[in-house]
XYZ file of C-alpha atoms in Angstrom:
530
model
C 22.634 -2.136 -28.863
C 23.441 -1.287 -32.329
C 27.277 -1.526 -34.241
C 28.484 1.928 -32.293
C 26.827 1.043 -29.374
C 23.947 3.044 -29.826
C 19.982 1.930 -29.150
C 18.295 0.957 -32.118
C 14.646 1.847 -30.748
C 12.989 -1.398 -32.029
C 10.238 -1.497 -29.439
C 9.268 2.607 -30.648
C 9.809 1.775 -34.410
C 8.476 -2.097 -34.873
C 6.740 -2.505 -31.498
C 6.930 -6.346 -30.855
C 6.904 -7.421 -34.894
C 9.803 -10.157 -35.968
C 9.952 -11.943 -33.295
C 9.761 -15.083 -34.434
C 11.517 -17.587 -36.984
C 10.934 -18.916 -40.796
C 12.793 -21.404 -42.821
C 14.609 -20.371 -46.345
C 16.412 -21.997 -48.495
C 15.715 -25.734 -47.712
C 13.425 -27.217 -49.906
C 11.581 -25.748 -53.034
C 8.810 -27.543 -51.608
C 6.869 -26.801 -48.068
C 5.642 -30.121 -48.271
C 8.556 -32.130 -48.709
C 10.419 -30.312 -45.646
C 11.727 -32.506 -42.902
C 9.281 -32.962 -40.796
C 11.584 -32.480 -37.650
C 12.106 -28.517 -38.904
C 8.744 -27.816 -38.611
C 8.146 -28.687 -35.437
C 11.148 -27.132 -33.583
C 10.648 -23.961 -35.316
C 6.507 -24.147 -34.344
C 7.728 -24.861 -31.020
C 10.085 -22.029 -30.843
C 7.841 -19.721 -31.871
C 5.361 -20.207 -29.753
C 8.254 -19.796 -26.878
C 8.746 -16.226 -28.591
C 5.110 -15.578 -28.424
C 5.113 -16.054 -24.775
C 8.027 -14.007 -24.182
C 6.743 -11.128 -25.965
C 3.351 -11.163 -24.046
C 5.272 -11.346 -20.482
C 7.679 -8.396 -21.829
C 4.580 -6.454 -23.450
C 2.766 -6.678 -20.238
C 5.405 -5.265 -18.137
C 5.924 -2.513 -20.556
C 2.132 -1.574 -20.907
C 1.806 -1.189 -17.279
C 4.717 1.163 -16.672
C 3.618 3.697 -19.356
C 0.245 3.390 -17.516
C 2.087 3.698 -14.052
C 4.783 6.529 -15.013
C 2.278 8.372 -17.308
C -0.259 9.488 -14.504
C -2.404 12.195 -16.557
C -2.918 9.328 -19.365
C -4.306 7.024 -16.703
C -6.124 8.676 -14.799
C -7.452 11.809 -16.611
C -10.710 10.344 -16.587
C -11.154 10.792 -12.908
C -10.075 14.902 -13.229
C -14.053 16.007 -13.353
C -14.601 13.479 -10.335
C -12.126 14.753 -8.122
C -12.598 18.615 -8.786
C -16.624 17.766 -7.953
C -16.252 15.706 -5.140
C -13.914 18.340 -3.411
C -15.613 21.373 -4.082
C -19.035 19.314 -2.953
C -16.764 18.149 0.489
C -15.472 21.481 0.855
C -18.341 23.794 0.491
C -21.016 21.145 2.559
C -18.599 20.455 4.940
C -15.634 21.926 5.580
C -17.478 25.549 5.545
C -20.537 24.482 7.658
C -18.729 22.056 10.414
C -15.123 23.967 10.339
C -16.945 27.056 12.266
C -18.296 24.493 15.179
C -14.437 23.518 14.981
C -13.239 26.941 15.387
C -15.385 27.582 18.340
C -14.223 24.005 19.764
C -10.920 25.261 19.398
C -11.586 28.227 21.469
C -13.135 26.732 24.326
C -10.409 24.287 24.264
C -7.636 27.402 24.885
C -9.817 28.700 27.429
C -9.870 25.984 29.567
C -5.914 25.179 28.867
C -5.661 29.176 29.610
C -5.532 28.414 33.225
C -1.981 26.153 32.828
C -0.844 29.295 31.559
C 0.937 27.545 28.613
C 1.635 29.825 26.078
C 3.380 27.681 23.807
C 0.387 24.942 23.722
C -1.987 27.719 22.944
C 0.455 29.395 19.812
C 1.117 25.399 18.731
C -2.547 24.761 18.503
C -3.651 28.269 16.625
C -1.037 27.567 14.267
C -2.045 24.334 13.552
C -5.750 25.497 12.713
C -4.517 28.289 10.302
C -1.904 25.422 8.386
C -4.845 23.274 8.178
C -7.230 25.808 6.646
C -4.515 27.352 4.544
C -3.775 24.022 3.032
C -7.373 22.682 2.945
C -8.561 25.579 1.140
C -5.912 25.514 -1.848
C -6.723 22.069 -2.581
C -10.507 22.586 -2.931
C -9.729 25.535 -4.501
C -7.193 23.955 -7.245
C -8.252 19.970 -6.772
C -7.313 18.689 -10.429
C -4.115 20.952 -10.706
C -2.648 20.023 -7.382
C -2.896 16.140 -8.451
C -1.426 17.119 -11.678
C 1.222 19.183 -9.985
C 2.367 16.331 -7.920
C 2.364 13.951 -11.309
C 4.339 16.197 -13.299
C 6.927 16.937 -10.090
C 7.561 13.145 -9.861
C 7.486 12.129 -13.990
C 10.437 14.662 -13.872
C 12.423 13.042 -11.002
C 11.892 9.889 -12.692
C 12.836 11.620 -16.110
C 15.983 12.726 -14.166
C 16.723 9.393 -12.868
C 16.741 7.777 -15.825
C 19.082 9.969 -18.227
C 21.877 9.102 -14.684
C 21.366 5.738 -14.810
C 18.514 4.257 -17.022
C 18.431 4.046 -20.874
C 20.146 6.722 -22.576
C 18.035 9.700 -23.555
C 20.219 10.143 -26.974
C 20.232 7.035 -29.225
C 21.696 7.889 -31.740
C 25.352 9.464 -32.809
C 26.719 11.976 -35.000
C 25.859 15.455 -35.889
C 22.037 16.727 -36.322
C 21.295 16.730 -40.038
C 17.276 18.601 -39.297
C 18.320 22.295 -38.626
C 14.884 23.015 -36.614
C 15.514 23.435 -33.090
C 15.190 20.403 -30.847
C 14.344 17.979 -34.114
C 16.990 15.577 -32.969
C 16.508 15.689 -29.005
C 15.177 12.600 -27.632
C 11.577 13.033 -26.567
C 10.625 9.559 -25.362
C 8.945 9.601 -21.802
C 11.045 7.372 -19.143
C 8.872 4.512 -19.617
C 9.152 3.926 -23.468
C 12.953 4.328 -23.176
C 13.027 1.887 -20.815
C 10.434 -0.171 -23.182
C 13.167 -0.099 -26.185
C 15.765 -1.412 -23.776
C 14.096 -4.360 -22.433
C 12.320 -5.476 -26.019
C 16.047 -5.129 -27.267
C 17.656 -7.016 -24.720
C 15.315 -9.589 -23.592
C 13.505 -10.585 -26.888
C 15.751 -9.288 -29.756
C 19.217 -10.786 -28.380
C 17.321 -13.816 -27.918
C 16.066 -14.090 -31.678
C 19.318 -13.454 -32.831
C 20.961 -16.565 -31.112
C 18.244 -18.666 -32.653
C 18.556 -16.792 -36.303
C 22.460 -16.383 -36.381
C 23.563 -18.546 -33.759
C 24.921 -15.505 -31.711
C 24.275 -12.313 -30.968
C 27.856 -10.513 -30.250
C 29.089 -12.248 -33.899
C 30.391 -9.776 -36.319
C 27.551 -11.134 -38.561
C 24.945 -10.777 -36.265
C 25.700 -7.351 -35.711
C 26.659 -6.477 -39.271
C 23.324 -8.021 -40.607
C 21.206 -8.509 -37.818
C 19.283 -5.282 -37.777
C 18.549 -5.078 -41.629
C 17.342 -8.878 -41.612
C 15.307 -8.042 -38.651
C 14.007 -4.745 -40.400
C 13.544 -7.094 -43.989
C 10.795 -9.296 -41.841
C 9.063 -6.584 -39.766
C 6.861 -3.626 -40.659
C 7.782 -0.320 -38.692
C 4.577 1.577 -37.252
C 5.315 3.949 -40.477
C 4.496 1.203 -42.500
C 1.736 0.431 -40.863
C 0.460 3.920 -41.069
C 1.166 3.776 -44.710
C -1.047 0.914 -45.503
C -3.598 2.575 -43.635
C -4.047 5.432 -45.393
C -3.285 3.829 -48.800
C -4.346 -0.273 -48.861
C -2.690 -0.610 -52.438
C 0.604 0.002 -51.403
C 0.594 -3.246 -48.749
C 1.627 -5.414 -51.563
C 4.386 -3.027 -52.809
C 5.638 -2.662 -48.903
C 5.534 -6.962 -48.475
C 7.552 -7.380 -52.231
C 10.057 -4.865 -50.650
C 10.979 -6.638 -47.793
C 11.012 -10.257 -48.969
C 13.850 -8.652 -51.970
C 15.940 -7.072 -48.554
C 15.879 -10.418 -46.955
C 16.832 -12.284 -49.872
C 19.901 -9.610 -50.626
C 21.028 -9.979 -46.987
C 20.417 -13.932 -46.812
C 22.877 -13.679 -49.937
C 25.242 -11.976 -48.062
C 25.526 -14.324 -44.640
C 25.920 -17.260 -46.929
C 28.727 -16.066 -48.663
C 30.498 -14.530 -45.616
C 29.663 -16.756 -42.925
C 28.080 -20.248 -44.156
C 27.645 -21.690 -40.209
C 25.297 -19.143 -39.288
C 23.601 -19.516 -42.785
C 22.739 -22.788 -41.124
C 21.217 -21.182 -38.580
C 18.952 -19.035 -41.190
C 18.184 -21.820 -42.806
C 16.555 -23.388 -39.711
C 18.407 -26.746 -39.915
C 19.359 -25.818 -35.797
C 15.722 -26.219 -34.608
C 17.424 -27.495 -31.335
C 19.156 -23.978 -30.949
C 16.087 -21.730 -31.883
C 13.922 -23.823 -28.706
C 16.970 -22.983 -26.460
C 17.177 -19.431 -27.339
C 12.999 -19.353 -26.864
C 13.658 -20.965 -23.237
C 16.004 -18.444 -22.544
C 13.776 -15.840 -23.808
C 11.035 -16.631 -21.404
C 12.918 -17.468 -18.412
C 14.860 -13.751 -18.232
C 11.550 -12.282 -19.225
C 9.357 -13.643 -16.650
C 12.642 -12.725 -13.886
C 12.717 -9.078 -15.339
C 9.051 -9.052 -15.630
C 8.781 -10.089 -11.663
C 10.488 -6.731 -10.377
C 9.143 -4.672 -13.072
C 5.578 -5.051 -12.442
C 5.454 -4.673 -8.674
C 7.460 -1.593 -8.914
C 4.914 -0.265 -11.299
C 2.409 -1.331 -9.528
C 3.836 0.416 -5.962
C 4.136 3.579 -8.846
C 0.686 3.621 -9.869
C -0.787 3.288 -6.433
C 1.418 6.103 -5.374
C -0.432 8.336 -7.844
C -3.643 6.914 -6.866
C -3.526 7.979 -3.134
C -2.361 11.321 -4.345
C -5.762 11.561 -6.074
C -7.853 10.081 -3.272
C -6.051 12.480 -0.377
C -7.077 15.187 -2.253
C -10.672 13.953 -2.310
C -10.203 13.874 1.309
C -8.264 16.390 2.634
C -11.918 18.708 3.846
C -13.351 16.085 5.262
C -10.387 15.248 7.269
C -9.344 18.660 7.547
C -12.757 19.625 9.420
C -11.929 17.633 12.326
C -8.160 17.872 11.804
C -7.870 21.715 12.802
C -8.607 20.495 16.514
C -4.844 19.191 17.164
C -5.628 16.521 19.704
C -8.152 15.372 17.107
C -6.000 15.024 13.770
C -5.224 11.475 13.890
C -7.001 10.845 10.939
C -5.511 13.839 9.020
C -2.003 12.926 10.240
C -2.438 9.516 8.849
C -3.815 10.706 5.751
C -0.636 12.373 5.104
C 1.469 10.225 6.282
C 0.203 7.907 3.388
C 0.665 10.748 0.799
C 4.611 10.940 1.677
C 4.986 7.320 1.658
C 3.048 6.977 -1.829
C 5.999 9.758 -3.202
C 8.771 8.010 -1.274
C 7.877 4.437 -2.804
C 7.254 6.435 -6.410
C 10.207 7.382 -6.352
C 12.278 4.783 -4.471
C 10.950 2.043 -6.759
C 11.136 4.420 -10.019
C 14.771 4.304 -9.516
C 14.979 0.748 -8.208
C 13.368 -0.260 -11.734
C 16.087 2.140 -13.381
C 18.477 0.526 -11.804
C 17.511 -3.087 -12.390
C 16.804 -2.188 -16.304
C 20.252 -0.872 -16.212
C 22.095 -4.364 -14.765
C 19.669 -6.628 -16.911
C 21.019 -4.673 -19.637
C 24.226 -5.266 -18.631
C 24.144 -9.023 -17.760
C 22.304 -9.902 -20.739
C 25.155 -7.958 -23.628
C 28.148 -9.779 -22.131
C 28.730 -12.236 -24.237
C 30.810 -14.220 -22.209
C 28.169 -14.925 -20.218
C 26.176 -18.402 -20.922
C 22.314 -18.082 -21.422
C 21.542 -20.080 -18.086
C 24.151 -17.883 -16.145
C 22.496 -14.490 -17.588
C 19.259 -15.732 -16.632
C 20.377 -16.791 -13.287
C 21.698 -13.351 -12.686
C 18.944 -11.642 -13.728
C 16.900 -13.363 -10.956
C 19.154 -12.555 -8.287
C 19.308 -8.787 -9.103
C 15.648 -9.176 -8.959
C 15.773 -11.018 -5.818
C 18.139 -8.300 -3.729
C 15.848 -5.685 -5.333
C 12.695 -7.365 -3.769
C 14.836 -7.522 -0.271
C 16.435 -4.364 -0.058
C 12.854 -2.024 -1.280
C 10.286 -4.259 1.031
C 7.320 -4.204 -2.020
C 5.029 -5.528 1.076
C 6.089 -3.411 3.747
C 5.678 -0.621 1.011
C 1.991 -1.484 0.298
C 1.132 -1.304 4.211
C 2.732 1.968 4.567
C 0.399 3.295 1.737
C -3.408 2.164 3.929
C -1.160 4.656 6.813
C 0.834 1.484 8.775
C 4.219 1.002 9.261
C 6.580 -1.219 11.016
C 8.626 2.215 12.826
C 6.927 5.465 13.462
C 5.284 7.761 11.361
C 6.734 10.791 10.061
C 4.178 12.723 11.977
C 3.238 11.248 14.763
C 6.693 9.798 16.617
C 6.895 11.086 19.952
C 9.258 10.737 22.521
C 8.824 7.558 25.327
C 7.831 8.692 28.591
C 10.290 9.255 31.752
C 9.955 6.961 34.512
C 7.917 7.721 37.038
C 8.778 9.333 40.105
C 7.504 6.060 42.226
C 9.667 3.899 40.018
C 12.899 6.334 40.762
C 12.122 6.660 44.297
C 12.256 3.066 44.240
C 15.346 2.640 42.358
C 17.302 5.114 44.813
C 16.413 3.304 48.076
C 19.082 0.325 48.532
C 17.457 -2.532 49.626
C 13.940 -2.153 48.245
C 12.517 -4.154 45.583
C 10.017 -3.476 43.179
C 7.205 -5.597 41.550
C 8.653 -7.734 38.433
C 7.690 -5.983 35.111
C 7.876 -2.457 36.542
C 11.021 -2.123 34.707
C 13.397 -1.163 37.750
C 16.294 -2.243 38.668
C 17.008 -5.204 41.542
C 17.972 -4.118 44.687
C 21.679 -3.348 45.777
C 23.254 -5.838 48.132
C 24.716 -4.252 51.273
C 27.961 -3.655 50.949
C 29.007 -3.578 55.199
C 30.637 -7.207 55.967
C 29.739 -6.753 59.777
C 26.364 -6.479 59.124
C 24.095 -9.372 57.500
C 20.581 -9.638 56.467
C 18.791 -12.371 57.952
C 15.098 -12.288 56.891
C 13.348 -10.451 53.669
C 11.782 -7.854 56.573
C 14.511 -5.312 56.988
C 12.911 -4.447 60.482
C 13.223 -7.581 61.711
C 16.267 -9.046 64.503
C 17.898 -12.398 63.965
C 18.879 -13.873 66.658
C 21.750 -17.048 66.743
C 22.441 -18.740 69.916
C 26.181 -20.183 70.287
C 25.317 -24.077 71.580
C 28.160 -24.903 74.201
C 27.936 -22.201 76.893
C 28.755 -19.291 74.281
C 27.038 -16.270 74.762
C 24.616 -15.233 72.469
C 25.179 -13.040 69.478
C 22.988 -10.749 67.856
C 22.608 -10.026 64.034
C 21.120 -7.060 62.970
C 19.927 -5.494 59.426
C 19.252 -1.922 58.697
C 15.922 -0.969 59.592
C 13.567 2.164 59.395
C 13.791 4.980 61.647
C 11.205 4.238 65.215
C 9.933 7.908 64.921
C 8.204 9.478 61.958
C 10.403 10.829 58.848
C 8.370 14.371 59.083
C 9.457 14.967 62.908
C 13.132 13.575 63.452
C 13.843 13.960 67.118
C 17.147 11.698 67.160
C 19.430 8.918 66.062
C 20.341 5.863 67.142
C 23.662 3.590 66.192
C 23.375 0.164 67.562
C 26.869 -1.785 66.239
C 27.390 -5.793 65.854
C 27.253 -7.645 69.673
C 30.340 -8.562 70.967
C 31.088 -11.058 73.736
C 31.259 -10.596 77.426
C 31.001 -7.072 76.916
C 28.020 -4.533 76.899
C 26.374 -3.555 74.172
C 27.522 0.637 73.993
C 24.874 2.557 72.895
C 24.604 5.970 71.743
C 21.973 8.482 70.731
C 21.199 12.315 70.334
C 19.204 13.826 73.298
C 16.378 16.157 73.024
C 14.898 18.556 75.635
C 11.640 16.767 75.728
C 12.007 12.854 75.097
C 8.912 11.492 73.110
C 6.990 8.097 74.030
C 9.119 5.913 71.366
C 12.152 7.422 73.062
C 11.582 6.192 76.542
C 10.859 2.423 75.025
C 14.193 2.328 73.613
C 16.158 3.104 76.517
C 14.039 0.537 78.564
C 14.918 -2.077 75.566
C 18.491 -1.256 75.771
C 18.991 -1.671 79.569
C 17.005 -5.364 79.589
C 19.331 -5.919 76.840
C 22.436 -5.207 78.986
C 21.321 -6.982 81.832
């Protein structure tokens, strides 16, 4: 950030030029420098080096990832061809022999006289053929439709809480309309912040010995500006090779003004121009590299789960007739169903992980301009914002919902579990009767009558317990099944608990014609008595 708190755009003016440190002002002579110099200031250089490449990586491969029709505009004549070819060969030969599958299929299912199955299944053929048929018609501009639809939401996501989309302040001196709007895509905003925060902070620390020092921001953008050629500059000597020397002479008299300056105003970080606090410039290098390579760690595997998104989108168009030929036949659309299912989680994780990155950008931001933060503890933080990012978006679980798996149900194919059986609930409504383990039903309920006990697993069977010592016997019984067949109940019998020197009482519901079973109870019941 700038004096007023404003983004200075290094990374869209100078690219990744600067970053790196020279001594002035020590000796007349190179040779006679201290030895000691040299080698800090090689070694913290080549620190800066590394830094930049980790940060420049990460930066190249979200333009590539958030700028879809850059990256893959090469593959716009092979999709259009290979759906139209799909389309035409296949979908419009083999969808007829679908149709007419599809119409056998209600024939035979006419006879459940379901009409809701039949209407769900026509209705299914037509949305398939509908939406099959505007994609082959309109392959290349329904990818490109989808790119631009997301680029905005991440546009959108990033003027709420990414880099802000006006960097500068004060009124519009250009009177043309729009000549002052911010037109930077998402991903080079977000380029400008990171280069500023993660590389140009850093050089400060080591060229000024802070960063959040009135000098350093009073001074530190025109000395950086003195030792770095914008990409105007660049352009310039392109176009005109004679004016490199002009452009060079130019920028060594700016340094030397504002070197001029920070010695007369603030002599201790004149030492650290100098480059006498080699020591300081390697621990501002370390820094440098540590908070990249943490920032760099999110970055890249969100832009990676963004660029696959748009790749899927590209291939399930390529798909979509083949798939679709089957796919009209509902019972048959597994393949279909899972081919979308992997286009809504490729625009789910584009645009979950767009804003995750926004988000992180916008706390390593943040954490890296508070200056009373220590170096270690900024880079410290930065890793754990990284690390809750990687646990709360799942990159890996991500990925395996793009090849069409998940760890829950699809968003297409969930389906209610299936009732119990009718086997299992007869079962469970019958006290005393036990399933097989693993059928998933409930234990048996104990009997709840005191008088009465079970004796044996059968419930059929008759316990009998003998009282030793001239006690007459007493009988335990258990409930049992009915002696006569449930479908032709011709009475019922009530036998209570024994009790001594007394009868057993029984008592039963007569018929007009006694059956066979009948008879051989009462002749039970009288040896009983006797």
């Amino acid at each position: 950030m700038g004096a007023d708190g404003t983004s200075q755009l290094l990374y869209s003016t100078y690219g990744y030029a600067g970053y790196d440190y020279t001594t002035y002002d020590i000796n007349c002579v190179q040779t006679a420098m201290h030895p000691d110099y040299k080698l800090e200031n090689t070694i913290a250089n080549g620190e800066f080096m590394f830094a930049s490449g980790i940060v420049g990586a990460s930066n190249a491969l979200r333009e590539r990832a958030w700028a879809p029709g850059e990256l893959w505009g090469w593959a716009d004549p092979l999709i259009e061809k290979a759906t139209k070819s799909l389309y035409t060969q296949v979908f419009s030969v083999f969808g007829a022999i679908t149709l007419a599958v599809i119409g056998v299929y209600l024939l035979w299912r006419s006879r459940q006289a379901q009409m809701s199955m039949a209407v769900t299944t026509i209705g299914w053929a037509l949305l398939v053929m509908v939406g099959v048929t505007a994609i082959a018609n309109w392959p290349v501009q329904s990818a490109k439709a989808a790119d631009s639809t997301l680029v905005g939401v991440l546009s959108v996501v990033h003027d709420a809480v990414g880099p802000d989309a006006a960097p500068t302040s004060g009124t519009c001196s250009n009177p043309e309309p729009g000549a002052c709007e911010d037109h930077r895509p998402p991903a080079v905003r977000a380029g400008d912040i990171a280069v500023e925060t993660l590389l140009y902070r850093n050089w400060l620390r080591g060229a000024l010995g802070s960063a959040d020092s009135d000098t350093a921001r009073k001074y530190g953008p025109a000395l950086y500006r003195a030792k770095s050629l914008s990409w105007e500059d660049v352009e310039a000597i392109k176009n005109d090779p004679s004016r490199r020397d002009g452009i060079i002479r130019q920028r060594q008299s700016d340094w030397m003004k504002v070197a001029e300056q920070i010695k007369t105003e603030d002599p201790e970080a004149y030492q650290y121009l100098q480059g006498t606090k080699g020591m300081e410039r390697i621990g501002a290098g370390f820094v440098a590299i540590l908070s990249a390579i943490c920032f760099a760690a999110f970055d890249v595997v969100a832009s990676i789960l963004v660029l696959l998104g748009f790749l899927i989108i590209r291939w399930a168009v390529v798909a979509a007739p083949a798939l679709g030929t089957v796919g009209m036949l509902r019972p048959a659309s597994a393949g279909l169903r899972r081919l979308v299912n992997s286009v809504l989680a490729a625009l789910f994780n584009i645009a979950i992980f767009g804003t995750g990155a926004a988000i992180y950008l916008f706390a390593v931001d943040l954490i890296m301009s508070t200056a009373s933060l220590a170096g270690w503890l900024q880079v410290t933080l930065v890793l754990l914002c990284g690390a809750v990012g990687w646990i709360l978006l799942r990159p890996y679980s991500r990925i395996t919902q793009l090849a069409g798996g998940s760890s829950g149900r699809s968003l297409l194919t969930a389906r209610p579990s299936a009732p119990a059986s009718s086997s299992q609930a007869a079962d469970r409504s019958v006290p005393g009767r036990s399933s097989t383990p693993g059928a998933g039903s409930a234990p048996s309920v104990p009997e709840a009558r005191p008088e009465l006990a079970v004796a044996a697993e059968d419930p059929a069977s008759t316990v009998r317990a003998e009282a030793r010592g001239g006690t007459d016997p007493v009988r335990v019984e258990a409930w049992r099944s009915a002696d006569v067949p449930e479908n032709e109940p011709s009475y019922a019998v009530y036998r209570p608990a024994g009790v001594p020197h007394q009868a057993t009482t029984r008592a039963e519901a007569r018929t007009d014609t006694p059956t066979e079973s009948t008879r051989l109870s009462r002749a039970e019941t009288r040896s009983e008595s006797r």
